[in-house]
Coordinates of C-alpha atoms in Angstrom, one line a residue:
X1 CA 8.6 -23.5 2.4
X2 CA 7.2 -22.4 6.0
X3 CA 8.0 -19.0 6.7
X4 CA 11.0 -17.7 8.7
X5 CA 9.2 -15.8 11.5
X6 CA 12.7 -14.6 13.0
X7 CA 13.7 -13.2 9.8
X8 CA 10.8 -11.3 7.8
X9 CA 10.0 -7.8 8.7
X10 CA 7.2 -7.8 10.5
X11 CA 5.1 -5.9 8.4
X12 CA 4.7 -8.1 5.6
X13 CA 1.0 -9.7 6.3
X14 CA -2.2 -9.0 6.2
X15 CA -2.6 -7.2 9.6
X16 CA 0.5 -5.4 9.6
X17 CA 1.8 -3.8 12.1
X18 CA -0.4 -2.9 15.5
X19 CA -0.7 0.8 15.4
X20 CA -2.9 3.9 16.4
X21 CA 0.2 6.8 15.2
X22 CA 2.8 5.9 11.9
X23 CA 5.3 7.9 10.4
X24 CA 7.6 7.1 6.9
X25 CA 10.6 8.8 7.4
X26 CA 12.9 8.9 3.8
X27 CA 16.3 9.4 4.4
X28 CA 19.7 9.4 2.5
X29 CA 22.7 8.0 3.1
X30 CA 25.9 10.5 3.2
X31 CA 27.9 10.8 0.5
X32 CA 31.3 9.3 1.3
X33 CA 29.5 7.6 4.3
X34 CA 28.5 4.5 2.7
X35 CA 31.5 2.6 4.3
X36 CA 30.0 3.3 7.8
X37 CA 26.5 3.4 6.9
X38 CA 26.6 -0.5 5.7
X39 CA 28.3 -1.4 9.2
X40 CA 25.5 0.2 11.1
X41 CA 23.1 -1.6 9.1
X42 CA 24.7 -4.7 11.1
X43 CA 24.4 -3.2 14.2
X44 CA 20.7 -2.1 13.6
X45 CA 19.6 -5.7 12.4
X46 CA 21.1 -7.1 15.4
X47 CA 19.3 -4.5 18.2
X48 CA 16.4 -5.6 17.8
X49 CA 14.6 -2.3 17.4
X50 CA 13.5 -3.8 13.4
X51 CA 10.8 -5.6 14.0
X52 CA 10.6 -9.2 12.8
X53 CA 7.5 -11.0 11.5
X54 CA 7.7 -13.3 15.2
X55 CA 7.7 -10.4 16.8
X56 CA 4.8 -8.4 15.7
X57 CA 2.5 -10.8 15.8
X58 CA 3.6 -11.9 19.7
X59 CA 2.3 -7.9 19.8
X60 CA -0.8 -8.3 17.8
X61 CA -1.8 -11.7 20.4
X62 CA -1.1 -8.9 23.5
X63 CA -3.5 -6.2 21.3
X64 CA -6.6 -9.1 20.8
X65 CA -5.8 -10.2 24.8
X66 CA -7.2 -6.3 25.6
X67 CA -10.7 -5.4 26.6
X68 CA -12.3 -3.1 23.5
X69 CA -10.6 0.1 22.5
X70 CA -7.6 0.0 25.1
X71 CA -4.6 1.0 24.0
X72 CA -1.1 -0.9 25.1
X73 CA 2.5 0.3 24.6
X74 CA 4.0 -0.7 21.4
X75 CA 6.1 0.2 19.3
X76 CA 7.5 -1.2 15.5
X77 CA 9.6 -0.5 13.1
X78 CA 10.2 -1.5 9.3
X79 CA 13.7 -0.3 7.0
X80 CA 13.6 -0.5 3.0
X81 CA 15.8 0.6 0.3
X82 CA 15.1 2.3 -3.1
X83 CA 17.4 1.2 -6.0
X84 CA 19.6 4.1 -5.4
X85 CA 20.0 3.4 -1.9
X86 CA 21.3 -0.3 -2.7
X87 CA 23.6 1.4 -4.9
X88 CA 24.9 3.7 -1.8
X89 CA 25.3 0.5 0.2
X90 CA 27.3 -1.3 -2.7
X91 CA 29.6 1.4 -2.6
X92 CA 30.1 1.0 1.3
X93 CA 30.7 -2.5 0.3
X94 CA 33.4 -2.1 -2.9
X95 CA 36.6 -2.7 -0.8
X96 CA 36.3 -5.9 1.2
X97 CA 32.3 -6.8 1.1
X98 CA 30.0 -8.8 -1.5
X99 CA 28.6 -7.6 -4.9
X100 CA 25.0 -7.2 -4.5
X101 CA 24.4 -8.2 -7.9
X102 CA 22.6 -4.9 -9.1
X103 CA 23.1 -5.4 -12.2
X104 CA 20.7 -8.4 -12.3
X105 CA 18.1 -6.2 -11.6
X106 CA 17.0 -4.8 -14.7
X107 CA 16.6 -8.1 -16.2
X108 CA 14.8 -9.5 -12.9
X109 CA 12.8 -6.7 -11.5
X110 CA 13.0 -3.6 -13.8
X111 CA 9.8 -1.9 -12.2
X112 CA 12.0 -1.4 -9.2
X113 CA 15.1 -0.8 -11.1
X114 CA 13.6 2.6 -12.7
X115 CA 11.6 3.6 -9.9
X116 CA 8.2 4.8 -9.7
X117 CA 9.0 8.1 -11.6
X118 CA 9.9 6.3 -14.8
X119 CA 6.0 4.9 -14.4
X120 CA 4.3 7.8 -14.0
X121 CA 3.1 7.5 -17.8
X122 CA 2.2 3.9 -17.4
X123 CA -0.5 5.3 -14.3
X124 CA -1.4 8.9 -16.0
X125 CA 0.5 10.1 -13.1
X126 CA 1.0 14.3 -12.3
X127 CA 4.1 15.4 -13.7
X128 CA 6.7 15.1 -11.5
X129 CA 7.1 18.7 -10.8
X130 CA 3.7 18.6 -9.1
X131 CA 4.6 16.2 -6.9
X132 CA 4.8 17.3 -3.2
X133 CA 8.5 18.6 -3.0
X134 CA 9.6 15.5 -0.6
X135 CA 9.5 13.2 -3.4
X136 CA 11.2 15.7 -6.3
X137 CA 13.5 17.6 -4.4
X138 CA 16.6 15.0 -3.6
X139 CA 17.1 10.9 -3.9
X140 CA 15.9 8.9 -1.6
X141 CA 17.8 6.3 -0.6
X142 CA 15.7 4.8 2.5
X143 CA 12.6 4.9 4.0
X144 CA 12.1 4.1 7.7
X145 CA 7.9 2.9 8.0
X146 CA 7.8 3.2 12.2
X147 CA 4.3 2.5 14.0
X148 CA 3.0 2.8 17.8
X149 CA 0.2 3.1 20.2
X150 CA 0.8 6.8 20.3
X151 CA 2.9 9.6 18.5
X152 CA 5.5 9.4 21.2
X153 CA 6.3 5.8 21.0
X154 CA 6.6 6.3 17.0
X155 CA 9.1 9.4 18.0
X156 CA 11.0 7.6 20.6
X157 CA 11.7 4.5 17.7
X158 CA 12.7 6.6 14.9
X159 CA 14.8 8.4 17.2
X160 CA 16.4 5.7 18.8
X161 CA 17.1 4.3 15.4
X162 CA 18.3 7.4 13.4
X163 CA 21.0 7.4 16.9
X164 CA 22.5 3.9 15.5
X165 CA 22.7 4.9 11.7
X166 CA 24.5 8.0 13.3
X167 CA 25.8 10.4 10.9
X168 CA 25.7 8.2 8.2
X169 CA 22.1 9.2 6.6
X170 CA 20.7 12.7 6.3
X171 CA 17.1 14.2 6.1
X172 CA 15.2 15.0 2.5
X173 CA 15.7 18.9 2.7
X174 CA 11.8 19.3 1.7
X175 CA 8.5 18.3 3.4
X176 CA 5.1 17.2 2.4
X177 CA 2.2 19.1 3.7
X178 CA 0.0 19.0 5.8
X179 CA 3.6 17.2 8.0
X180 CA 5.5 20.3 8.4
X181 CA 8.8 18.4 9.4
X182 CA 10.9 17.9 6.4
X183 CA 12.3 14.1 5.6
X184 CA 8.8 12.7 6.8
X185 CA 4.9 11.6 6.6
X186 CA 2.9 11.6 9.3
X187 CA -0.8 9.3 9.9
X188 CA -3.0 8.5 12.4
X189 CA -5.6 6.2 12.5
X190 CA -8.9 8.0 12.3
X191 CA -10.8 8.6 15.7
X192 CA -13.7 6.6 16.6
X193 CA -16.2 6.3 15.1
X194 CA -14.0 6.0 12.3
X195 CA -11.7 4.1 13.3
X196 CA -10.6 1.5 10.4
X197 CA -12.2 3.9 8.0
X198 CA -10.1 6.2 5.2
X199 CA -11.2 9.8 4.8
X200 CA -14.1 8.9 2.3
X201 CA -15.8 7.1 4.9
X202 CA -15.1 3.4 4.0
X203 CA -14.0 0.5 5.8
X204 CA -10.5 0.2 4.7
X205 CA -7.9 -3.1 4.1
X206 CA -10.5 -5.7 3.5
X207 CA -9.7 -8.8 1.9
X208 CA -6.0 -9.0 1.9
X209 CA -3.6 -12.3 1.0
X210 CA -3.4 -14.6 3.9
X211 CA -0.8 -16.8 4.5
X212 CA -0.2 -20.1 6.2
X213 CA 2.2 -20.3 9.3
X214 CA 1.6 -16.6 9.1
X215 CA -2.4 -16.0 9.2
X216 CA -4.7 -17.5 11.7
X217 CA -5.9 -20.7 10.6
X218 CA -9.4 -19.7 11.4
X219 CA -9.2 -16.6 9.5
X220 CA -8.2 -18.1 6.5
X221 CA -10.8 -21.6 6.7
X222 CA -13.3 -17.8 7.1
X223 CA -12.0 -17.0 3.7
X224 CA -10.5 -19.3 1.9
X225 CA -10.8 -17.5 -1.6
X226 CA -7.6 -15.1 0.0
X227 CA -5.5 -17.4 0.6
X228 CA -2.4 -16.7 -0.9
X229 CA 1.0 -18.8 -1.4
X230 CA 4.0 -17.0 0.3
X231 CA 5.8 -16.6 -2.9
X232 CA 3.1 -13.9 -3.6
X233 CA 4.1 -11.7 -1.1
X234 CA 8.0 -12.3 0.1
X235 CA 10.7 -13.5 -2.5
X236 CA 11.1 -17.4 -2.7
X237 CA 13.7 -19.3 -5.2
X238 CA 10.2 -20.8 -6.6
X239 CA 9.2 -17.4 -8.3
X240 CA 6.0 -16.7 -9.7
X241 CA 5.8 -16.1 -13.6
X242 CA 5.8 -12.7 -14.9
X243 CA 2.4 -11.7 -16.1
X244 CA 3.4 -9.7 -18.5
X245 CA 6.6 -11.5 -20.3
X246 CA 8.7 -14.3 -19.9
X247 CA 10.2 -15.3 -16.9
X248 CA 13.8 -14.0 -16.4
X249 CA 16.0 -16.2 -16.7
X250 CA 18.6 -14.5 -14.6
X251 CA 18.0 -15.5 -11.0
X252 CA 17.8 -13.0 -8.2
X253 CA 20.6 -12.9 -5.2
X254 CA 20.2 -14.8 -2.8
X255 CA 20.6 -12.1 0.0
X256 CA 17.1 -10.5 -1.6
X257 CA 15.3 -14.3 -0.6
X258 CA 12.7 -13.7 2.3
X259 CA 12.6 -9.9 1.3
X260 CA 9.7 -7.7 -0.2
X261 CA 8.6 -5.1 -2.6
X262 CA 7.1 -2.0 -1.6
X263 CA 5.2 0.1 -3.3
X264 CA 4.5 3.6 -1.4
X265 CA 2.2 6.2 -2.6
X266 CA 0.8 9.6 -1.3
X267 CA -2.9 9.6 -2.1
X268 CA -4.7 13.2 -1.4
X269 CA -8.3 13.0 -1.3
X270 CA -11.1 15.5 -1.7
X271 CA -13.5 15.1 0.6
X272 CA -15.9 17.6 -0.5
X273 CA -15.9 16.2 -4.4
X274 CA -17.0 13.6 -3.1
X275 CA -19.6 14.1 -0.7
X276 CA -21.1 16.8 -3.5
X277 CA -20.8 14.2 -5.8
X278 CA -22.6 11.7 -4.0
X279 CA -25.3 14.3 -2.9
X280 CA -26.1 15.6 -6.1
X281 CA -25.7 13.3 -8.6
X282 CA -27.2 10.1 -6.9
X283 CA -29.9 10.0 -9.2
X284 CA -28.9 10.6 -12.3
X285 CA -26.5 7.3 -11.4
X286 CA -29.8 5.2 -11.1
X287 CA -29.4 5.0 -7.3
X288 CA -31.7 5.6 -4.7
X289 CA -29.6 7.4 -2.3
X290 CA -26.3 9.3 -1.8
X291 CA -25.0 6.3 0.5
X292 CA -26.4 3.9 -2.1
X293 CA -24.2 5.8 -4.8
X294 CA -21.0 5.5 -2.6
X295 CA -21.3 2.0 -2.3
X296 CA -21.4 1.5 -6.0
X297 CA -18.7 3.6 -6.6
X298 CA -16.2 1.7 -4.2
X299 CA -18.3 -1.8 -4.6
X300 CA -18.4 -2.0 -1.2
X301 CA -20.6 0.1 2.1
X302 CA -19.0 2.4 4.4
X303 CA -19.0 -0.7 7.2
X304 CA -17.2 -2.8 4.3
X305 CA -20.2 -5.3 3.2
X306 CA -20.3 -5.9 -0.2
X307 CA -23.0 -4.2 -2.8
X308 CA -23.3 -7.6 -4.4
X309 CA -24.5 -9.1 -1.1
X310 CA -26.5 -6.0 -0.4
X311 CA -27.8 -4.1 -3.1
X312 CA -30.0 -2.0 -1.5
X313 CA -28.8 -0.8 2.4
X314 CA -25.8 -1.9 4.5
X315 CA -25.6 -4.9 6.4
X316 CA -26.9 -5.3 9.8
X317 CA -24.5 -6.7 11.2
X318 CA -21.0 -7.8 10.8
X319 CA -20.3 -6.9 7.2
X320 CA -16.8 -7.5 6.5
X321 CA -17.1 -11.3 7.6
X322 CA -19.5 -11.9 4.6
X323 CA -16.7 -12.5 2.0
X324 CA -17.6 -15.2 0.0
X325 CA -19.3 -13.6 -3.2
X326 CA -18.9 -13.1 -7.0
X327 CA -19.0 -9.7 -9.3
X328 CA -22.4 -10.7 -11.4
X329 CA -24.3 -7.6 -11.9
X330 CA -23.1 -4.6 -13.5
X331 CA -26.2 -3.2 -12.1
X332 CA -25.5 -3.4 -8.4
X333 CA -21.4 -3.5 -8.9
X334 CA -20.6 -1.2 -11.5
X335 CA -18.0 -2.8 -13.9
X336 CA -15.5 0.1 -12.4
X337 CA -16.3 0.0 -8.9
X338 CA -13.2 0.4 -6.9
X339 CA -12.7 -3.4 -5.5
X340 CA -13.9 -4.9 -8.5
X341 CA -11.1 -2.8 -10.8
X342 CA -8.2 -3.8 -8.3
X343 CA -9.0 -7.7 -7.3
X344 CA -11.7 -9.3 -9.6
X345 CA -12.3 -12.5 -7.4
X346 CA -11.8 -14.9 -9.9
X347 CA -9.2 -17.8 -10.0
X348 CA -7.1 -16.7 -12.9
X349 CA -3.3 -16.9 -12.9
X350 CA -3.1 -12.9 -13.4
X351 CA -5.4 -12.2 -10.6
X352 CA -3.8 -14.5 -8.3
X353 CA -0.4 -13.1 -9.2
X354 CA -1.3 -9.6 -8.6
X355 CA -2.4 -9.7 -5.0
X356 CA -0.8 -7.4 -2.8
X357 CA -0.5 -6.4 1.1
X358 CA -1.8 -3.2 1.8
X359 CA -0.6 -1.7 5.3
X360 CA -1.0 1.8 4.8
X361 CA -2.8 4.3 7.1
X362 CA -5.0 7.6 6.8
X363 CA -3.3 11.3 7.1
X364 CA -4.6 14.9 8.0
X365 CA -7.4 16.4 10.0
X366 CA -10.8 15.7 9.9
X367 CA -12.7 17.1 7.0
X368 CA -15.7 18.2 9.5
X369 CA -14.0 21.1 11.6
X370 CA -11.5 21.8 8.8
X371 CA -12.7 21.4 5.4
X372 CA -9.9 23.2 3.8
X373 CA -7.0 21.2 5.2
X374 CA -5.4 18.2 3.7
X375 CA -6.0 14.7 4.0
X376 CA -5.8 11.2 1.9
X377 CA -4.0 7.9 2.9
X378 CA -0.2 7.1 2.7
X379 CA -1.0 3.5 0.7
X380 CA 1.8 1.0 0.9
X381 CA 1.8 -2.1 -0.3
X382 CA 4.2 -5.3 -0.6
X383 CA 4.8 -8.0 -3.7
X384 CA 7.0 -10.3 -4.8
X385 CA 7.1 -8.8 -7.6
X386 CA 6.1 -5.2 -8.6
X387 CA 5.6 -6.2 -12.2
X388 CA 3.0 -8.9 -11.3
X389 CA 1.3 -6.5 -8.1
X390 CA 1.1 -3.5 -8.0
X391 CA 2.4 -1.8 -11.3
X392 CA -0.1 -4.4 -13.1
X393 CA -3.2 -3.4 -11.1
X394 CA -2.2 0.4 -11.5
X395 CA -1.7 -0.1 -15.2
X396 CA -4.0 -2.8 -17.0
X397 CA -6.9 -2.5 -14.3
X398 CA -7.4 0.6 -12.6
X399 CA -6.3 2.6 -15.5
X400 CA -7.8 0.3 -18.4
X401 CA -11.3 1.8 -19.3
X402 CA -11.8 -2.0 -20.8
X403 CA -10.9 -4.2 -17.4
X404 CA -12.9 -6.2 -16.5
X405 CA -14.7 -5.7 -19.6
X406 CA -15.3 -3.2 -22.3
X407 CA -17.5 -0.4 -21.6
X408 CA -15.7 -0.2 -17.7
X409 CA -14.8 3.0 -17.6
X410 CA -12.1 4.1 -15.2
X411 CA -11.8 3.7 -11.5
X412 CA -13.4 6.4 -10.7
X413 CA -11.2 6.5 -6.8
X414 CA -8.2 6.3 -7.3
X415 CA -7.2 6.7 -11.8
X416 CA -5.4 9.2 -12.5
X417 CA -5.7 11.5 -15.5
X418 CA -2.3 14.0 -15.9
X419 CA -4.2 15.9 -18.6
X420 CA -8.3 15.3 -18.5
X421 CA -9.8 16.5 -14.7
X422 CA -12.4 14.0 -15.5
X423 CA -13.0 10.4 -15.0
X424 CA -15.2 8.7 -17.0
X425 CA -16.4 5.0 -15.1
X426 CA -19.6 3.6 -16.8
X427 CA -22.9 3.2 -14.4
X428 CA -25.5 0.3 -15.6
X429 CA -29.3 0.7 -15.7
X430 CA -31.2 -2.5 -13.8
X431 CA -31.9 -4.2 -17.4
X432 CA -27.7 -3.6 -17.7
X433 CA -27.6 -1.3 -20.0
X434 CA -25.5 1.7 -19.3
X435 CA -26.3 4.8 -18.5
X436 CA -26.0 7.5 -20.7
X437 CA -26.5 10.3 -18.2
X438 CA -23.7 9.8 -16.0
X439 CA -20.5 8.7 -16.1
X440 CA -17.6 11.7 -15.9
X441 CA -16.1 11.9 -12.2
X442 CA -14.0 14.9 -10.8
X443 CA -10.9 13.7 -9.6
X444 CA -11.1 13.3 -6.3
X445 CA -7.8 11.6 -5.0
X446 CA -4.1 12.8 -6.4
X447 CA -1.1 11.1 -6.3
X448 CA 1.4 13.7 -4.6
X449 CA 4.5 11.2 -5.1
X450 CA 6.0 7.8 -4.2
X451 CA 8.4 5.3 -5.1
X452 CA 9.3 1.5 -5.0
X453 CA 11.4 0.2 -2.1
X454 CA 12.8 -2.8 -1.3
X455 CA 12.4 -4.5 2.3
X456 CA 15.1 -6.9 3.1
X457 CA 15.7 -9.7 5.4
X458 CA 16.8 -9.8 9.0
X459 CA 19.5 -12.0 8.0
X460 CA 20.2 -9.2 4.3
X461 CA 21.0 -7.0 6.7
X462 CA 23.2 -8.3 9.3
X463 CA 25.1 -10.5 6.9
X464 CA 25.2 -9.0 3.3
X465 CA 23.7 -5.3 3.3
X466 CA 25.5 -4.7 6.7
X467 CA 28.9 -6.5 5.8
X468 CA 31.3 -4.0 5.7
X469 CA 34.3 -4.7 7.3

C-alpha cells in the first residue's frame, strides 16, 4: 500500500526532519482534564502546526534547492503518546467517544504496554533511580519532538503548540542536565566541521530503511540492500511476524494504522574514555593507530566509510556513498563493532524485521573548551513493532556477547552493564584469532532514561484520539 503523505508524521523516514536546533518536550496531561485535552488534540491535528510526512519533505526539497551551508526558516513538529498517556486520553473519551482498545495491547505490542522501565533488565540498564530525574520523577504522558533552523523557531513551535493544548497538559516537575528547563531536552547539531558527526567523532545515521513513494528513487537504486517495506516502519494491516513468538492473533485498532513506535533514549557519552582509550590502548588491539582503533570499534571511520572497504585509512573521498559491502573479516570488523552488532547486512527474516529509523540528534557543549560538561545524543528511533526493532537489537544483539557469533563480546558503544563498569568485546589478530591482550572497555556511554511512545496518525488524532465531544 503507497504511503499516505498527508497523514504520517513527518518524521518517520530516513532523513527526518530538516533541523540545525531540536528539543523533546515530555508533558502530562491534567488530571481531570482529559475531557478537554482529547478535544484539543482535534484542534491541534487540524492547524497544521504537526507536521505531516508531505509536508516535511516539500521542506527538505527547499533545504537541497540552497547553496552549501545556508540556513532557511523552518520549523516542524512531531506529538506521541506513552501507554499512560493513551490511557489519559481514554478517559477524556469514556462518556460519548470510542474505546481505544487498550486492552489489546498487551497481547499485540506488550514492549510498549510496560514501558521502557519494565526492560531495563532485558538491556542491563542503570537502575531506575539513577536515571536523570526527568524520566523517574512523574509519568509521562506525551512527548512533543519539535525541530528548526534555529533555537528560536523550535521555541516559537512548542510555544505556539503548548497555547492550543492550553491548560490541559502540565510540565515534568524535574529536568535533565546539562537542559536546565524542567519538562525538556535540548540538541543541536554539532558545529562545522562536525556537522553530521555525534560527540565521538563519527559520521552519524548512515544506512537507514528507505522507503518507496517516500525515499528518492535514486537514493534507494544507490543502495538497494536498505530498502525497506513500509510495514517496517509505520503500522499496516499486513503486519510483520513477531521475531520472537507467534504472531498475535488479536489485531491492532484501526485508529493505530499509519502510526509508529518510538523508542527514545538519553545516551551520555564520555568523551575523554574514549579518546584515552583510543590513545593508549591502540596497540595492544593490533591496530596501527588511535584512528585506526576507533574505526574498528564503531566498524565504520569518522567520515562514515566502512573498515571493511578500508582497512587501513579513511576514504578519500565520498565515504558514506560506498555502501554496498559484507562483514567478512573479524580482523578488520571486529565481531562486536558497533554497526555490525546492531544491523548485520544479511538477508535474514530477523535482520530485516529489526530495522529501525533513527532521527535523533547530539546534546551538550563541545568536549574541547569544556571537558567536564555533559554531552551524548538524544537517540530516537521508530518501528512497527518494538518487539521486532528496537527491544530486539538492544537485547539479543548489542547485549549478546554471542551475536553475531560466539566469541563477540559486547558492543563495546553503546552495552550496558548495571553492575560490571567493564565491557568486554573481543578484538581478532590478522590470522583471526583473538586477542588475548585486550578486550575490557570502560563504559563510555550511559543510558540516563527513556521510554517507548507511540506516534499516531493525522487522521488518529483528529478523528479518534481527538474525538471528544
Amino acid at each position: 500500500m503507497a504511503p499516505n503523505l498527508d497523514n504520517l508524521q513527518g518524521d518517520l523516514f530516513s532523513r527526518g526532519f530538516p533541523k540545525l536546533n531540536e528539543t523533546y518536550y515530555f508533558f502530562s496531561v491534567v488530571e481531570g482534564k482529559e475531557h478537554d485535552f482529547s478535544k484539543r488534540l482535534a484542534d491541534l491535528g487540524k492547524s497544521g502546526e504537526i507536521s505531516t510526512l508531505r509536508k516535511v519533505l516539500d521542506d527538505w526539497v527547499k533545504v537541497d534547492k540552497t547553496a552549501k551551508d545556508e540556513i532557511i526558516p523552518v520549523s516542524n513538529a512531531l506529538i506521541a503518546f506513552t501507554k499512560s498517556g493513551l490511557e489519559r486520553i481514554q478517559l477524556g473519551l469514556n462518556a460519548s467517544g470510542p474505546s481505544l482498545g487498550l486492552d489489546a495491547l498487551q497481547a499485540t505490542d506488550p514492549r510498549f504496554n510496560g514501558g521502557m522501565a519494565a526492560d531495563k533488565d532485558d538491556f542491563n540498564d542503570p537502575a531506575i533511580d539513577q536515571w536523570d530525574a526527568l524520566f523517574n520523577n512523574s509519568p509521562i504522558h506525551g512527548l512533543l519532538k519539535v525541530a528548526g533552523d534555529c533555537p528560536q523557531s523550535v521555541d516559537y513551535k512548542l510555544i505556539t503548540i503548548k497555547q492550543i493544548l492550553g491548560d490541559s497538559i502540565a510540565d515534568i516537575a524535574a529536568n535533565s542536565p546539562p537542559t536546565n528547563v524542567n519538562s525538556r531536552l535540548d540538541g543541536h547539531v554539532r558545529p562545522q566541521p562536525f556537522k553530521g558527526h555525534e560527540h565521538f567523532g563519527f559520521q552519524d545515521g548512515i544506512s537507514q530503511p528507505l522507503l518507496r513513494g517516500i525515499d528518492d528513487d535514486t537514493v534507494i537504486e544507490n543502495d538497494k540492500f536498505m530498502e525497506t517495506a513500509q510495514n517496517i516502519v509505520t503500522l499496516d494491516t499486513n503486519r510483520p511476524p513477531l521475531t520472537i513468538g507467534a504472531s498475535p492473533t488479536v489485531p491492532r485498532p484501526d485508529w493505530m494504522l499509519e502510526g509508529s513506535f518510538l523508542a527514545f533514549r538519553k545516551l551520555e557519552q564520555d568523551v575523554k574514555k574514549f579518546n584515552d582509550l583510543t590513545a593508549t590502548k591502540f596497540e595492544a588491539a593490533g591496530c596501527i593507530s588511535p584512528q585506526q582503533f576507533g574505526a574498528k570499534i564503531v566498524g565504520r571511520w569518522e567520515s562514515g566509510a566502512p573498515v571493511v572497504l578500508f582497512p587501513k585509512a579513511d576514504a578519500p573521498s565520498d565515504p558514506t556513498a560506498m555502501k554496498s559491502f559484507e562483514f567478512k573479516s573479524n580482523n578488520v570488523c571486529p565481531l562486536g563493532a558497533h554497526i555490525r552488532k546492531t544491523n548485520p547486512r544479511d538477508t535474514k527474516p530477523t535482520s530485516i524485521n529489526a530495522r529501525i529509523v533513527r532521527n535523533g540528534i547530539p546534546y551538550g557543549t563541545e568536549f574541547e573548551g569544556d571537558e567536564a560538561g555533559k554531552r551524548g545524543l538524544l537517540f530516537a528511533c521508530y518501528q512497527s513493532t518494538i518487539e521486532n526493532g528496537f527491544h530486539f537489537i538492544q537485547q539479543f544483539w548489542v547485549t549478546n556477547p554471542s551475536f553475531p557469533a560466539p566469541n563477540a563480546g559486547l558492543d563495546p558503544l553503546i552495552a550496558q552493564r548495571k553492575d560490571d563498569p567493564d565491557l568486554v568485546t573481543t578484538f581478532f589478530d590478522e590470522s583471526e584469532a583473538p586477542l588475548s591482550t585486550f578486550g575490557e572497555f570502560p563504559r563510555m556511554v550511559t543510558m540516563k532514561g527513556g521510554d517507548y511512545f507511540f506516534v499516531p496518525s493525522i487522521s488518529a488524532l483528529t478523528d479518534t484520539l481527538g474525538s471528544a465531544a
